[in-house]
Amino acid sequence: MHDIWALAEQHEGVIKQVSFELLHRGRLLADSLGVRLVSLVIGHSVSSASLDELIARGADEVLVLDDERVSDFVCETFSNILVRLVREHRPHTVIAAATSTGRTLMPHAAIKIGTGLTADCTELRIEEGTGNLLQTRPAIGGNIMATIKTPHHRPQMATVRPKSMLPLPRDASRKGSRVNIELHLEDIDERVKVQGYRRDPSGANPVEEADIVAAGGRGLKKGENFTLIQELADELGAAVGASRDAVDRGWIGYAHQIGLSGKTISPKLYIGAGISGSVQHLAGIKTAENIISINSDPHAPIHQIADLSIVGDLFTVIPIVIRKLRQKNREVR
Amino acid sequence: MHIIVPIKQVPETSNVKMDPVSGTMLRTGVETVVNPLDLYALESAFRLKEQHGGVGTITVITMGPPQAVKVLKEALAMGCDQAYLISDKAFAGSDTWATSYVLSRAIMELGAYDLIIAGERATDGDTGQVGPGIAAWLDIPAVTYAAAIESTDAGFVSCSRMVEEGYQQVAVQLPAVITVVKEIGAVRLPTLRGKIRSRSAEIPLIDAGKLSAHKPLWGLSKSPTRVVKIEQTTVKREGKTVVVDEHTPAEAAADSFMEFLAEKHIILGDRHA
């Protein structure tokens, strides 16, 4: 009763990194309330080691529903399970990562449960005295921070922006319990059938999950020049991002678009090359920890919000950076 | 085929300037437009109707103040067949829970439908919660982040969902709610004929009175969430600048890049971490 619940996500039996980040959030909330942190895993063939990892990273209890019929995310089925468990256990708060899954499941379940939900929070804390969850999120393109609460409905629900907090360090000595949950026949919604997956051919490293993002824009002049950004990204272990301009020109797929009509990211480092920095693009990178801009135009707006602005020709500067990174990488290995 | 497309009016941001001091958006005199991502929902609806030999009806709806008629007219000019404005002072202050409820009840008043297609999220609120919310209220399936929609067998559509791993292929039984992303395809422009037609088009109003058969779970008082604080964000950045010119070679700029990584403890070659 009144625990903090954090939803863990898995793909093909592997728990996603965002779920460990989320446990850190949950741990802080549970500690400030003096309650337990429960991790809910719905999936199939999740290894025992992965489940132990959830405990090592902060969970007190792991609820596992392991069944072949829930190996893939289907909103209605997952929502049926979540709603049933919430009604049964009455948690204080339910949080999920603001991923494609979290941002689909949580609004559906919140309606069914009859409670409020705040999207894409970057800060969560407990209000003293009331136990209300203070949910802070960027809005209007990151230009304002809104703090929202759900005073009269329980549980309180929020999705949390990926990369907005690091996972707790692994602590193998932590103790926790594991509880298996049965799938009920009525949980399964037959109206949606998952037929399979197709990988993004332009790279398996999604921008919203990357620690470093190297992005290119119109300044690249043509699509083939994205290879320069790809090379830079390879040396940095980074994901490749793009401005809307570059995507609209067909230089790279929409999955890479950063900004108001693309993805909002919070990497440790964002590098924008040949990107002028429209209001919309900047909205997508405001919560990046560090920003480096490379643009020959000294008046490009991106320079105004960068920690390091390089005013220079990207075709000259980036190859030198790549060379230096290669050298450095060789030293490390 | 009857397709309903809920759209939202949002502030136009493409010409917005940043305040160089506070780093915030200057919003004075900002016009409203159709939420950019809703244009892809409209486009998907037009394409599906075309696949069906142009047979069917596309209904565009919006919930908002009376001025929101403007975005409905725009949608009509693009090719929608009919439009409804959902507007009432009583709806004001609705959060995503209450908004999706009002939209779902208004949709129930529109008769039978096959599909509800919405933008993945609005660029102002940025929650993406109303699409799945409508599906939950209507008890029909929700397919989000659709990058492609194809009509298959009667009563089903197949969708390709853009997810973190790539694309998830699903088949969904109709009626359903589908929210779409930009990959759906390039958006068409309003036609001259459409513009002329939309000017004189009658746009019926759905107000609280029209929804009197339903529980009044709308407005601020019925919304579970409350905004308790709004703060302007201030961007604190170091703002070091290196200008490549006759005194500073590109090599020096690259060195600054490398020093920056070292200072920030950004680990290299950590690609499999």
Coordinates of C-alpha atoms in Angstrom, one line a residue:
Chain A
M1 CA 0.0 0.0 0.0
H2 CA 1.1 3.5 -0.8
D3 CA 4.4 2.5 -2.4
I4 CA 6.1 4.2 -5.3
W5 CA 5.9 2.2 -8.5
A6 CA 8.3 2.5 -11.4
L7 CA 7.6 0.8 -14.6
A8 CA 10.5 -1.1 -16.1
E9 CA 10.7 -1.6 -19.9
Q10 CA 12.2 -4.5 -21.7
H11 CA 12.9 -5.4 -25.3
E12 CA 13.5 -9.0 -26.2
G13 CA 14.0 -9.8 -22.6
V14 CA 16.6 -7.1 -21.8
I15 CA 15.7 -4.3 -19.4
K16 CA 16.3 -0.9 -20.8
Q17 CA 18.7 1.6 -19.4
V18 CA 15.9 4.2 -18.9
S19 CA 14.3 1.9 -16.4
F20 CA 17.4 2.1 -14.2
E21 CA 17.4 5.9 -14.4
L22 CA 13.8 5.8 -13.4
L23 CA 14.5 3.7 -10.3
H24 CA 16.8 6.4 -9.1
R25 CA 13.9 8.9 -9.3
G26 CA 11.7 6.4 -7.6
R27 CA 14.2 5.7 -4.9
L28 CA 14.4 9.4 -3.9
L29 CA 10.6 9.6 -3.7
A30 CA 10.3 6.4 -1.8
D31 CA 12.9 7.5 0.7
S32 CA 11.4 10.9 1.3
L33 CA 8.0 9.2 2.0
G34 CA 9.5 6.3 3.9
V35 CA 7.8 3.7 1.6
R36 CA 8.9 0.9 -0.7
L37 CA 10.0 1.3 -4.3
V38 CA 8.3 -1.3 -6.5
S39 CA 9.5 -2.1 -10.0
L40 CA 6.9 -3.5 -12.4
V41 CA 8.1 -5.6 -15.3
I42 CA 5.8 -6.8 -18.0
G43 CA 7.4 -8.9 -20.7
H44 CA 8.7 -12.3 -21.7
S45 CA 12.0 -14.2 -20.9
V46 CA 13.4 -11.4 -18.8
S47 CA 16.5 -13.0 -17.3
S48 CA 16.9 -13.5 -13.6
A49 CA 20.1 -11.4 -13.6
S50 CA 18.2 -8.5 -15.1
L51 CA 15.6 -8.7 -12.4
D52 CA 18.3 -8.8 -9.7
E53 CA 19.8 -5.7 -11.4
L54 CA 16.5 -3.9 -10.7
I55 CA 17.0 -4.5 -7.0
A56 CA 20.7 -3.6 -7.1
R57 CA 19.7 -0.3 -8.7
G58 CA 17.2 0.6 -6.1
A59 CA 14.0 -1.5 -6.1
D60 CA 12.7 -3.0 -2.9
E61 CA 10.3 -5.3 -4.7
V62 CA 10.1 -6.5 -8.3
L63 CA 6.7 -7.4 -9.7
V64 CA 7.1 -9.6 -12.7
L65 CA 4.6 -10.6 -15.2
D66 CA 6.4 -13.0 -17.6
D67 CA 4.3 -14.4 -20.4
E68 CA 4.8 -15.1 -24.0
R69 CA 1.7 -13.2 -24.8
V70 CA 3.1 -9.9 -23.4
S71 CA 6.5 -10.1 -25.0
D72 CA 5.7 -7.0 -27.2
F73 CA 4.1 -3.8 -26.0
V74 CA 0.4 -3.5 -26.8
C75 CA -1.2 -0.5 -25.1
E76 CA -4.6 -2.0 -24.2
T77 CA -3.2 -5.3 -22.8
F78 CA -0.5 -3.5 -20.8
S79 CA -3.0 -0.9 -19.6
N80 CA -5.4 -3.7 -18.5
I81 CA -2.6 -5.3 -16.4
L82 CA -1.4 -2.0 -14.9
V83 CA -5.0 -0.8 -14.1
R84 CA -5.8 -4.2 -12.4
L85 CA -2.6 -4.1 -10.3
V86 CA -3.0 -0.5 -9.3
R87 CA -6.6 -1.2 -8.1
E88 CA -5.3 -4.1 -6.2
H89 CA -2.2 -2.6 -4.6
R90 CA -3.1 1.1 -4.4
P91 CA 0.3 2.7 -5.0
H92 CA 0.9 6.3 -3.9
T93 CA 2.6 7.2 -7.2
V94 CA 3.3 5.5 -10.6
I95 CA 6.1 6.7 -12.8
A96 CA 7.3 5.6 -16.2
A97 CA 9.9 6.7 -18.6
A98 CA 8.7 9.2 -21.3
T99 CA 9.5 6.7 -24.1
S100 CA 7.1 5.6 -26.9
T101 CA 5.8 3.0 -24.5
G102 CA 5.5 5.2 -21.4
R103 CA 3.9 8.0 -23.3
T104 CA 1.3 5.6 -24.8
L105 CA 0.6 3.3 -21.8
M106 CA 0.4 6.0 -19.0
P107 CA -2.2 8.3 -20.6
H108 CA -4.4 5.3 -21.4
A109 CA -4.1 3.8 -17.9
A110 CA -4.6 7.2 -16.2
I111 CA -8.0 7.6 -17.9
K112 CA -9.0 4.1 -16.9
I113 CA -7.9 4.6 -13.4
G114 CA -9.4 8.1 -13.2
T115 CA -6.4 10.0 -12.1
G116 CA -4.1 12.8 -13.4
L117 CA -0.9 12.4 -15.4
T118 CA 1.9 14.8 -16.1
A119 CA 4.1 14.2 -19.2
D120 CA 7.8 14.3 -19.6
C121 CA 8.9 15.6 -16.2
T122 CA 12.4 16.6 -15.5
E123 CA 12.0 17.0 -11.8
L124 CA 9.9 15.2 -9.2
R125 CA 9.7 15.7 -5.5
I126 CA 7.3 15.2 -2.6
E127 CA 5.5 18.3 -1.1
E128 CA 6.0 18.4 2.6
G129 CA 2.9 17.8 4.7
T130 CA 0.6 16.7 1.9
G131 CA 2.5 13.9 0.2
N132 CA 1.6 15.5 -3.1
L133 CA 4.0 14.8 -6.0
L134 CA 5.3 18.1 -7.4
Q135 CA 5.9 17.4 -11.0
T136 CA 8.0 19.8 -12.9
R137 CA 8.2 19.8 -16.7
P138 CA 9.4 22.0 -19.5
A139 CA 6.6 23.5 -21.6
I140 CA 6.1 25.8 -24.6
G141 CA 9.3 24.6 -26.2
G142 CA 11.3 24.6 -23.0
N143 CA 10.7 28.3 -22.4
I144 CA 8.9 27.8 -19.2
M145 CA 9.0 25.2 -16.4
A146 CA 5.5 24.3 -15.1
T147 CA 5.0 22.6 -11.8
I148 CA 1.9 20.4 -11.6
K149 CA 0.3 18.4 -8.9
T150 CA -2.6 16.0 -8.6
P151 CA -4.1 17.0 -5.2
H152 CA -7.2 14.8 -4.9
H153 CA -6.6 11.7 -7.0
R154 CA -4.5 8.6 -6.4
P155 CA -2.2 7.3 -7.5
Q156 CA -0.3 10.3 -8.9
M157 CA 1.1 9.5 -12.2
A158 CA 4.0 11.0 -14.2
T159 CA 6.3 10.1 -17.1
V160 CA 9.9 11.2 -16.8
R161 CA 12.2 12.5 -19.5
P162 CA 14.9 9.9 -20.4
K163 CA 18.4 10.9 -19.5
S164 CA 17.3 13.5 -17.0
M165 CA 18.9 11.5 -14.2
L166 CA 21.7 8.9 -14.0
P167 CA 21.0 5.4 -12.6
L168 CA 22.1 4.7 -9.1
P169 CA 25.4 2.8 -8.9
R170 CA 25.0 -0.9 -8.8
D171 CA 24.8 -2.2 -5.2
A172 CA 24.8 -6.0 -5.2
S173 CA 24.3 -6.1 -1.5
R174 CA 20.8 -4.6 -1.7
K175 CA 18.0 -6.9 -0.7
G176 CA 14.7 -7.1 -2.3
S177 CA 11.9 -9.5 -3.1
R178 CA 10.5 -10.8 -6.3
V179 CA 6.8 -11.5 -6.8
N180 CA 5.4 -13.3 -9.9
I181 CA 2.1 -12.1 -11.3
E182 CA -0.2 -14.1 -13.5
L183 CA -1.6 -12.9 -16.8
H184 CA -5.4 -13.0 -16.7
L185 CA -7.1 -14.0 -19.9
E186 CA -9.2 -10.8 -19.8
D187 CA -6.1 -8.7 -19.8
I188 CA -5.4 -9.6 -23.4
D189 CA -6.8 -7.3 -26.0
E190 CA -7.1 -9.2 -29.3
R191 CA -7.8 -6.1 -31.3
V192 CA -4.1 -5.2 -31.8
K193 CA -1.6 -7.7 -33.1
V194 CA 2.1 -7.1 -33.2
Q195 CA 3.6 -8.5 -36.4
G196 CA 7.2 -7.8 -36.0
Y197 CA 10.0 -5.2 -35.9
R198 CA 12.1 -3.5 -38.5
R199 CA 15.4 -1.8 -37.5
D200 CA 16.1 1.8 -38.5
P201 CA 18.6 1.2 -41.3
S202 CA 20.3 4.5 -40.6
G203 CA 21.6 3.4 -37.2
A204 CA 20.5 1.6 -34.1
N205 CA 21.5 4.3 -31.7
P206 CA 18.4 6.4 -30.9
V207 CA 19.1 10.1 -30.2
E208 CA 16.9 10.1 -27.1
E209 CA 18.9 7.4 -25.4
A210 CA 22.4 8.6 -26.3
D211 CA 24.9 10.2 -23.9
I212 CA 26.4 12.2 -26.8
V213 CA 24.5 13.4 -29.9
A214 CA 26.3 14.9 -32.9
A215 CA 23.8 16.7 -35.1
G216 CA 24.0 18.2 -38.6
G217 CA 21.9 20.8 -40.4
R218 CA 21.7 22.8 -43.6
G219 CA 25.3 23.9 -43.3
L220 CA 26.3 20.4 -44.4
K221 CA 25.2 21.6 -47.9
K222 CA 24.3 18.1 -49.1
G223 CA 23.0 14.8 -47.8
E224 CA 26.2 12.9 -48.5
N225 CA 28.1 15.2 -46.1
F226 CA 26.2 13.6 -43.2
T227 CA 29.0 11.0 -43.4
L228 CA 31.2 13.6 -41.7
I229 CA 28.7 13.8 -38.8
Q230 CA 28.5 10.0 -38.8
E231 CA 32.3 9.7 -38.6
L232 CA 32.4 12.3 -35.7
A233 CA 29.7 10.3 -34.0
D234 CA 31.5 7.1 -34.4
E235 CA 34.6 8.4 -32.7
L236 CA 32.6 9.8 -29.9
G237 CA 30.3 6.8 -29.5
A238 CA 27.5 9.3 -30.2
A239 CA 24.1 9.1 -31.9
V240 CA 23.5 11.1 -35.1
G241 CA 20.9 13.9 -34.9
A242 CA 19.6 16.4 -37.4
S243 CA 17.8 19.7 -37.7
R244 CA 14.3 19.8 -39.3
D245 CA 15.9 21.4 -42.4
A246 CA 18.1 18.4 -43.0
V247 CA 15.2 16.0 -42.5
D248 CA 12.9 17.9 -44.8
R249 CA 15.6 17.8 -47.5
G250 CA 15.6 14.0 -47.2
W251 CA 19.2 13.9 -46.0
I252 CA 18.4 11.7 -43.0
G253 CA 15.3 10.0 -41.5
Y254 CA 12.7 11.7 -39.2
A255 CA 13.8 9.4 -36.3
H256 CA 16.9 11.7 -36.1
Q257 CA 15.1 15.0 -36.0
I258 CA 15.6 17.1 -32.9
G259 CA 13.4 19.9 -31.9
L260 CA 9.8 20.9 -31.3
S261 CA 8.4 18.7 -34.1
G262 CA 11.0 16.0 -33.5
K263 CA 12.6 14.7 -30.4
T264 CA 13.6 16.4 -27.2
I265 CA 16.9 15.2 -25.9
S266 CA 18.9 15.5 -22.7
P267 CA 22.3 14.1 -23.5
K268 CA 25.5 14.8 -21.6
L269 CA 26.9 16.5 -24.7
Y270 CA 25.2 17.8 -27.8
I271 CA 27.2 19.0 -30.8
G272 CA 25.4 21.0 -33.4
A273 CA 27.3 21.4 -36.7
G274 CA 26.0 23.6 -39.5
I275 CA 22.8 24.2 -37.5
S276 CA 21.8 27.8 -37.1
G277 CA 19.6 27.1 -34.1
S278 CA 16.0 28.0 -34.8
V279 CA 13.7 28.4 -31.8
Q280 CA 12.2 25.0 -32.6
H281 CA 15.5 23.2 -32.7
L282 CA 16.8 24.9 -29.5
A283 CA 13.6 23.7 -27.8
G284 CA 14.8 20.2 -28.3
I285 CA 18.2 20.6 -26.8
K286 CA 17.6 23.0 -23.8
T287 CA 18.0 20.2 -21.3
A288 CA 21.3 19.0 -22.8
E289 CA 24.0 19.2 -20.1
N290 CA 26.7 20.6 -22.5
I291 CA 26.4 22.2 -25.9
I292 CA 29.1 22.7 -28.5
S293 CA 28.2 24.6 -31.7
I294 CA 30.1 24.7 -34.9
N295 CA 28.9 27.2 -37.4
S296 CA 30.7 29.7 -39.6
D297 CA 28.0 32.4 -39.0
P298 CA 29.0 34.3 -35.8
H299 CA 25.3 35.4 -35.5
A300 CA 23.8 32.0 -35.6
P301 CA 21.4 31.7 -32.6
I302 CA 22.9 28.4 -31.6
H303 CA 26.1 30.1 -30.5
Q304 CA 24.1 32.0 -27.9
I305 CA 23.1 28.9 -25.9
A306 CA 26.3 26.9 -26.5
D307 CA 28.9 26.3 -23.8
L308 CA 31.6 26.2 -26.5
S309 CA 30.9 28.1 -29.7
I310 CA 33.3 27.4 -32.6
V311 CA 32.8 30.1 -35.2
G312 CA 34.4 28.4 -38.2
D313 CA 33.9 26.2 -41.2
L314 CA 32.6 22.8 -40.2
F315 CA 34.3 21.2 -43.2
T316 CA 37.7 22.4 -41.9
V317 CA 37.2 22.0 -38.1
I318 CA 35.4 18.6 -37.9
P319 CA 38.0 16.6 -39.8
I320 CA 40.7 17.9 -37.4
V321 CA 38.5 17.0 -34.5
I322 CA 38.0 13.5 -35.9
R323 CA 41.7 13.1 -36.3
K324 CA 42.3 14.2 -32.7
L325 CA 39.6 11.9 -31.4
R326 CA 41.0 8.9 -33.4
Q327 CA 44.4 9.6 -31.9
K328 CA 43.0 9.8 -28.4
N329 CA 40.9 6.7 -28.9
R330 CA 44.0 4.8 -30.0
E331 CA 45.8 5.9 -26.8
V332 CA 42.9 4.7 -24.7
R333 CA 42.9 1.3 -26.2
Chain B
M1 CA -15.0 5.2 -44.5
H2 CA -15.5 7.9 -41.9
I3 CA -12.3 9.4 -40.5
I4 CA -12.3 11.9 -37.6
V5 CA -9.3 14.1 -37.2
P6 CA -9.0 16.1 -33.9
I7 CA -6.7 19.1 -34.3
K8 CA -5.4 21.8 -32.1
Q9 CA -4.6 25.5 -32.6
V10 CA -1.2 26.4 -31.3
P11 CA 0.9 29.5 -31.3
E12 CA 2.8 30.0 -34.6
T13 CA 6.4 29.7 -33.7
S14 CA 8.3 29.7 -37.0
N15 CA 8.9 33.4 -37.0
V16 CA 9.3 33.8 -33.3
K17 CA 12.4 35.6 -32.1
M18 CA 14.4 34.8 -29.0
D19 CA 15.0 37.4 -26.3
P20 CA 18.8 37.5 -26.3
V21 CA 18.9 38.5 -22.6
S22 CA 16.6 35.9 -21.1
G23 CA 16.9 33.3 -23.8
T24 CA 13.1 33.0 -23.9
M25 CA 10.6 33.1 -26.7
L26 CA 9.1 36.5 -27.6
R27 CA 5.4 35.7 -27.8
T28 CA 3.8 39.0 -28.4
G29 CA 1.5 39.2 -31.3
V30 CA 1.9 35.5 -32.0
E31 CA -0.6 34.1 -34.5
T32 CA -2.3 30.7 -34.1
V33 CA -1.9 27.9 -36.6
V34 CA -2.9 24.3 -36.9
N35 CA -0.5 22.3 -34.7
P36 CA 2.2 21.2 -37.2
L37 CA 2.0 17.5 -36.2
D38 CA -1.8 17.6 -36.8
L39 CA -1.1 18.4 -40.5
Y40 CA 0.3 14.9 -40.8
A41 CA -2.9 13.5 -39.3
L42 CA -4.9 15.4 -41.9
E43 CA -2.6 14.2 -44.6
S44 CA -3.0 10.6 -43.5
A45 CA -6.8 10.9 -43.6
F46 CA -6.7 12.4 -47.1
R47 CA -4.4 9.5 -48.3
L48 CA -6.6 6.8 -46.8
K49 CA -9.7 8.4 -48.4
E50 CA -7.9 8.4 -51.8
Q51 CA -6.9 4.8 -51.3
H52 CA -10.7 4.1 -51.0
G53 CA -11.3 5.8 -54.3
G54 CA -12.2 9.1 -52.7
V55 CA -15.2 7.5 -51.0
G56 CA -15.8 8.5 -47.4
T57 CA -16.0 11.4 -45.1
I58 CA -13.3 13.2 -43.2
T59 CA -14.5 15.2 -40.2
V60 CA -12.2 17.7 -38.6
I61 CA -12.9 18.8 -35.0
T62 CA -11.1 21.1 -32.6
M63 CA -11.7 22.0 -29.0
G64 CA -10.8 25.5 -28.1
P65 CA -12.0 29.1 -28.0
P66 CA -14.4 30.4 -30.7
Q67 CA -11.4 31.8 -32.7
A68 CA -10.2 28.2 -33.2
V69 CA -12.7 28.2 -36.1
K70 CA -9.7 29.5 -38.1
V71 CA -7.8 26.2 -38.0
L72 CA -11.0 24.3 -38.9
K73 CA -11.4 26.5 -42.0
E74 CA -7.8 25.7 -42.9
A75 CA -8.4 22.0 -42.6
L76 CA -11.5 22.3 -44.8
A77 CA -9.5 24.2 -47.4
M78 CA -7.0 21.3 -47.4
G79 CA -9.8 18.8 -48.1
C80 CA -11.8 17.9 -45.1
D81 CA -15.5 17.3 -45.7
Q82 CA -17.0 18.8 -42.5
A83 CA -15.9 20.5 -39.4
Y84 CA -17.1 20.9 -35.8
L85 CA -16.0 23.4 -33.2
I86 CA -16.1 22.1 -29.6
S87 CA -16.3 25.1 -27.5
D88 CA -17.8 26.2 -24.2
K89 CA -16.7 28.4 -21.3
A90 CA -17.4 25.3 -19.1
F91 CA -14.6 23.4 -20.9
A92 CA -12.0 26.0 -20.1
G93 CA -9.1 24.9 -17.9
S94 CA -9.5 21.2 -18.9
D95 CA -6.3 19.2 -18.5
T96 CA -5.5 16.3 -20.8
W97 CA -7.7 13.9 -18.9
A98 CA -10.8 16.2 -19.2
T99 CA -9.9 17.3 -22.7
S100 CA -9.8 13.8 -24.0
Y101 CA -13.1 13.1 -22.2
V102 CA -14.8 16.1 -24.0
L103 CA -13.3 15.1 -27.3
S104 CA -14.5 11.5 -26.8
R105 CA -18.0 12.6 -25.9
A106 CA -18.2 15.0 -28.9
I107 CA -17.0 12.1 -31.2
M108 CA -19.9 10.0 -29.8
E109 CA -22.3 12.7 -31.1
L110 CA -20.8 12.4 -34.6
G111 CA -22.3 9.0 -35.4
A112 CA -20.4 5.9 -36.6
Y113 CA -16.7 6.3 -37.5
D114 CA -13.9 4.0 -38.6
L115 CA -10.8 5.8 -37.6
I116 CA -9.7 8.7 -35.4
I117 CA -6.3 10.1 -36.6
A118 CA -4.5 12.6 -34.5
G119 CA -1.0 14.2 -34.4
E120 CA 1.4 12.5 -32.0
R121 CA 1.4 15.5 -29.8
A122 CA 0.9 19.3 -29.9
T123 CA 3.9 21.5 -30.1
D124 CA 2.7 23.8 -27.3
G125 CA 1.6 21.4 -24.5
D126 CA 3.9 18.7 -25.8
T127 CA 2.2 15.9 -23.7
G128 CA 1.0 13.5 -26.4
Q129 CA -1.6 12.3 -23.9
V130 CA -4.9 13.3 -25.6
G131 CA -4.7 10.7 -28.4
P132 CA -4.3 7.6 -26.2
G133 CA -6.8 9.3 -23.8
I134 CA -9.5 9.5 -26.4
A135 CA -9.0 5.8 -27.2
A136 CA -9.3 4.9 -23.5
W137 CA -12.5 6.9 -23.0
L138 CA -14.0 5.3 -26.2
D139 CA -12.7 1.9 -25.3
I140 CA -11.1 1.4 -28.8
P141 CA -7.5 0.5 -29.6
A142 CA -4.8 3.2 -29.6
V143 CA -1.8 2.9 -32.0
T144 CA 0.7 5.7 -31.4
Y145 CA 3.7 7.0 -33.3
A146 CA 2.5 5.7 -36.6
A147 CA 4.9 6.4 -39.5
A148 CA 2.8 4.5 -42.1
I149 CA -0.8 3.4 -42.2
E150 CA -2.2 1.0 -44.8
S151 CA -5.7 -0.3 -45.2
T152 CA -5.6 -4.1 -45.4
D153 CA -8.5 -6.4 -44.9
A154 CA -11.9 -5.0 -44.2
G155 CA -12.1 -3.8 -40.7
F156 CA -8.3 -3.7 -40.1
V157 CA -5.4 -1.3 -40.8
S158 CA -1.8 -2.1 -40.5
C159 CA 0.6 0.5 -39.0
S160 CA 4.3 0.9 -38.7
R161 CA 5.1 2.5 -35.3
M162 CA 8.2 4.5 -34.8
V163 CA 9.7 3.3 -31.6
E164 CA 13.2 3.3 -30.0
E165 CA 14.2 0.0 -31.6
G166 CA 13.1 1.0 -35.1
Y167 CA 9.6 0.2 -36.3
Q168 CA 7.0 -2.0 -34.7
Q169 CA 4.6 -3.4 -37.2
V170 CA 1.0 -3.8 -35.9
A171 CA -2.4 -4.7 -37.3
V172 CA -5.3 -3.0 -35.5
Q173 CA -9.0 -3.7 -35.7
L174 CA -11.3 -0.7 -36.5
P175 CA -12.5 1.6 -35.1
A176 CA -9.3 2.8 -33.6
V177 CA -7.3 5.8 -32.7
I178 CA -4.0 6.3 -34.5
T179 CA -1.6 9.1 -33.7
V180 CA 0.9 9.8 -36.5
V181 CA 4.4 11.2 -36.9
K182 CA 6.0 13.2 -39.7
E183 CA 7.2 10.2 -41.7
I184 CA 3.6 9.7 -42.8
G185 CA 4.5 11.9 -45.8
A186 CA 4.6 15.4 -47.1
V187 CA 1.6 17.6 -46.3
R188 CA -0.5 19.0 -49.1
L189 CA -1.4 22.7 -49.3
P190 CA -4.9 24.1 -49.3
T191 CA -6.4 24.4 -52.8
L192 CA -7.9 27.6 -54.1
R193 CA -11.2 25.7 -54.5
G194 CA -10.9 24.5 -51.0
K195 CA -10.3 27.9 -49.7
I196 CA -13.3 29.3 -51.4
R197 CA -15.5 26.5 -50.2
S198 CA -14.2 26.8 -46.6
R199 CA -15.0 30.5 -46.5
S200 CA -18.7 29.8 -46.7
A201 CA -18.7 26.5 -44.9
E202 CA -20.9 26.3 -41.9
I203 CA -19.2 25.0 -38.8
P204 CA -21.6 23.6 -36.2
L205 CA -20.8 24.2 -32.6
I206 CA -20.7 21.4 -30.0
D207 CA -21.1 23.1 -26.6
A208 CA -21.7 21.7 -23.1
G209 CA -25.5 21.8 -23.9
K210 CA -25.0 19.4 -26.8
L211 CA -23.2 17.0 -24.5
S212 CA -25.9 17.1 -21.9
A213 CA -26.4 13.3 -22.2
H214 CA -22.9 12.8 -20.7
K215 CA -21.5 13.5 -17.2
P216 CA -20.0 17.0 -17.1
L217 CA -16.5 15.8 -16.3
W218 CA -14.8 18.9 -17.8
G219 CA -13.3 22.2 -17.0
L220 CA -10.7 23.1 -14.4
S221 CA -12.8 21.7 -11.5
K222 CA -13.0 18.2 -12.9
S223 CA -9.4 18.1 -14.0
P224 CA -7.2 15.9 -11.8
T225 CA -4.1 18.0 -12.3
R226 CA -3.4 21.5 -11.2
V227 CA -0.6 23.8 -12.4
V228 CA 0.8 25.3 -9.2
K229 CA 3.8 27.2 -10.5
I230 CA 5.1 28.6 -13.8
E231 CA 8.7 29.8 -14.1
Q232 CA 10.6 31.3 -16.9
T233 CA 13.6 29.1 -17.6
T234 CA 17.0 30.8 -17.6
V235 CA 19.7 29.1 -19.6
K236 CA 23.0 29.2 -17.8
R237 CA 25.8 28.5 -20.2
E238 CA 29.5 29.2 -20.0
G239 CA 29.4 30.7 -23.5
K240 CA 33.1 30.3 -24.5
T241 CA 33.6 31.3 -28.1
V242 CA 36.5 30.4 -30.4
V243 CA 36.5 32.2 -33.7
V244 CA 38.5 30.6 -36.5
D245 CA 40.3 33.4 -38.4
E246 CA 43.7 34.5 -39.5
H247 CA 45.0 34.5 -35.9
T248 CA 43.3 31.3 -34.8
P249 CA 43.7 28.3 -37.0
A250 CA 41.1 25.5 -37.1
E251 CA 43.6 23.4 -35.3
A252 CA 43.2 25.6 -32.2
A253 CA 39.5 25.4 -32.4
A254 CA 39.7 21.6 -32.5
D255 CA 42.0 21.8 -29.5
S256 CA 39.4 23.8 -27.6
F257 CA 36.9 21.0 -28.5
M258 CA 39.2 18.4 -27.1
E259 CA 39.9 20.4 -23.9
F260 CA 36.2 20.9 -23.4
L261 CA 35.6 17.1 -23.5
A262 CA 38.4 16.6 -21.0
E263 CA 37.1 19.3 -18.7
K264 CA 33.6 17.8 -18.7
H265 CA 34.9 14.3 -18.2
I266 CA 33.3 13.1 -21.4
I267 CA 34.7 9.7 -22.0
L268 CA 35.7 8.7 -25.4
G269 CA 35.2 5.5 -27.2
D270 CA 32.6 4.5 -24.7
R271 CA 30.3 3.5 -27.5
H272 CA 29.2 0.2 -26.0
A273 CA 28.5 1.4 -22.5

